[in-house]
mmCIF file of C-alpha atoms in Angstrom:
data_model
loop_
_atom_site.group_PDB
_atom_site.id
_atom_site.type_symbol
_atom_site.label_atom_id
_atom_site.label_comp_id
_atom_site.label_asym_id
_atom_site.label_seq_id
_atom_site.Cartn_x
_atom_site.Cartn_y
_atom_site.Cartn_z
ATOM 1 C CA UNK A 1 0.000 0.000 0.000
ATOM 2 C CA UNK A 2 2.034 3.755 -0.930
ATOM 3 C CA UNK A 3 1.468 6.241 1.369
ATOM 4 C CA UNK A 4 -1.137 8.177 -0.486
ATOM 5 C CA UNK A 5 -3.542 5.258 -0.178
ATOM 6 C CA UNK A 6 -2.501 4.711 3.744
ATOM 7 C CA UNK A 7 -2.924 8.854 4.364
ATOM 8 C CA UNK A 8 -6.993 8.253 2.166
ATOM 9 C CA UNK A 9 -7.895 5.645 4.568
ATOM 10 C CA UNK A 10 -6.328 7.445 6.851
ATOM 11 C CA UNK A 11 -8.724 10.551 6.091
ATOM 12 C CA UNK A 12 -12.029 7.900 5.528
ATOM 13 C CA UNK A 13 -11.774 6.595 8.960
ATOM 14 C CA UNK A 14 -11.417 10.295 10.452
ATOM 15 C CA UNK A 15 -14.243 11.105 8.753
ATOM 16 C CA UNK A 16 -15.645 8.023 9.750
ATOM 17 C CA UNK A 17 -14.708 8.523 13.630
ATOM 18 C CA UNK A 18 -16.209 12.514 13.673
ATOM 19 C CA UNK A 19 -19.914 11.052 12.152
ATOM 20 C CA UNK A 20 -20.397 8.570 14.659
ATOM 21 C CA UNK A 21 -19.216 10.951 17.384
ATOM 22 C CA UNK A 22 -22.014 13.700 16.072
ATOM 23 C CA UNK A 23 -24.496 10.879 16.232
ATOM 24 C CA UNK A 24 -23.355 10.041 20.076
ATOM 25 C CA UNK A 25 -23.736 13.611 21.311
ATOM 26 C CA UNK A 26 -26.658 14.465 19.580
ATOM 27 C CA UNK A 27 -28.308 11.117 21.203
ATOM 28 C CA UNK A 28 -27.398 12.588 24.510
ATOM 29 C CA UNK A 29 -24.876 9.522 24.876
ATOM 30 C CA UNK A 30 -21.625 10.717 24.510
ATOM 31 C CA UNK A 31 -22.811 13.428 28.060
ATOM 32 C CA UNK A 32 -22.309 10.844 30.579
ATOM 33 C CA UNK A 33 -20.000 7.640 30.413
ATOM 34 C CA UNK A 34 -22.101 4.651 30.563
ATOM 35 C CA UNK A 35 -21.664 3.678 34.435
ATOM 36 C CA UNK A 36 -23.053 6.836 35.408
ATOM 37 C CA UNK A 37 -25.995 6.462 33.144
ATOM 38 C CA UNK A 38 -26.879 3.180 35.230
ATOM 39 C CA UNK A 39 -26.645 4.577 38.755
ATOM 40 C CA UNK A 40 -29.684 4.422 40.832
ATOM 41 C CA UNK A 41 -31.314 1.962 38.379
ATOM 42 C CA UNK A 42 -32.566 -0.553 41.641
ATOM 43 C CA UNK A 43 -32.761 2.054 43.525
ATOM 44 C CA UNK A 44 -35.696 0.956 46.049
ATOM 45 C CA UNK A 45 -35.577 -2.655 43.850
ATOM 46 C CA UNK A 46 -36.552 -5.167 46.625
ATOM 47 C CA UNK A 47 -35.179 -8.031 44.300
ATOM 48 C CA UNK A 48 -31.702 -6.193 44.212
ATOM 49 C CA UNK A 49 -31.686 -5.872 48.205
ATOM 50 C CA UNK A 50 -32.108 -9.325 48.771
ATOM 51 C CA UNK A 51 -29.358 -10.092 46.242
ATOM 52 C CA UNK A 52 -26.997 -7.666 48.035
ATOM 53 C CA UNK A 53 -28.192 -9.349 51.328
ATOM 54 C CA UNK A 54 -27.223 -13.153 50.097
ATOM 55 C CA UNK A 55 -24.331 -11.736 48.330
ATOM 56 C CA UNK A 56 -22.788 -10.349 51.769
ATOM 57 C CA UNK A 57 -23.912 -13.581 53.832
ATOM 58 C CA UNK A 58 -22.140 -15.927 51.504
ATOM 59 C CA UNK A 59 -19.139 -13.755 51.446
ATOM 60 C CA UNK A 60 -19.400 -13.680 55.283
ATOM 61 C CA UNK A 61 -19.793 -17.062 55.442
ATOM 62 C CA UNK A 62 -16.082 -17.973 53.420
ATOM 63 C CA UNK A 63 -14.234 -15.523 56.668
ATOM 64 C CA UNK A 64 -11.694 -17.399 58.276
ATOM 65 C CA UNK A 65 -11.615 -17.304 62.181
ATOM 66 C CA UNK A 66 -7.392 -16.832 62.386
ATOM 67 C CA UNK A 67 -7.814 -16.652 66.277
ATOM 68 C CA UNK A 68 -8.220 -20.306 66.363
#
């Protein structure tokens, strides 16, 4: 491949890049990363509570006493 091909992909994919990055902000997407746009989702989820609550008793549970 010569360099003039390499530096017209080159430009394509710019061009490529900058269109899909309009699209993102003007979808509101490209405001917020994705993890913030999740937070509070279970908020007041009773189903996520009691998977938080298992979740800590198992890990509980696999403590080792060292004072033995």
């Amino acid at each position: 491949m010569t360099k003039i091909e390499i530096e017209k992909r080159l430009e394509i994919l710019e061009a490529e890049v900058a269109t899909l990055k309009n699209q993102a902000s003007e979808n509101g997407k490209a405001e917020l990363p994705w993890w913030k746009q999740r937070i509070g989702i279970f908020e007041n989820d009773p189903a996520y509570d009691e998977a938080m609550r298992l979740g800590r008793e198992y890990r509980e549970s696999q403590k080792f006493d060292d004072e033995d």
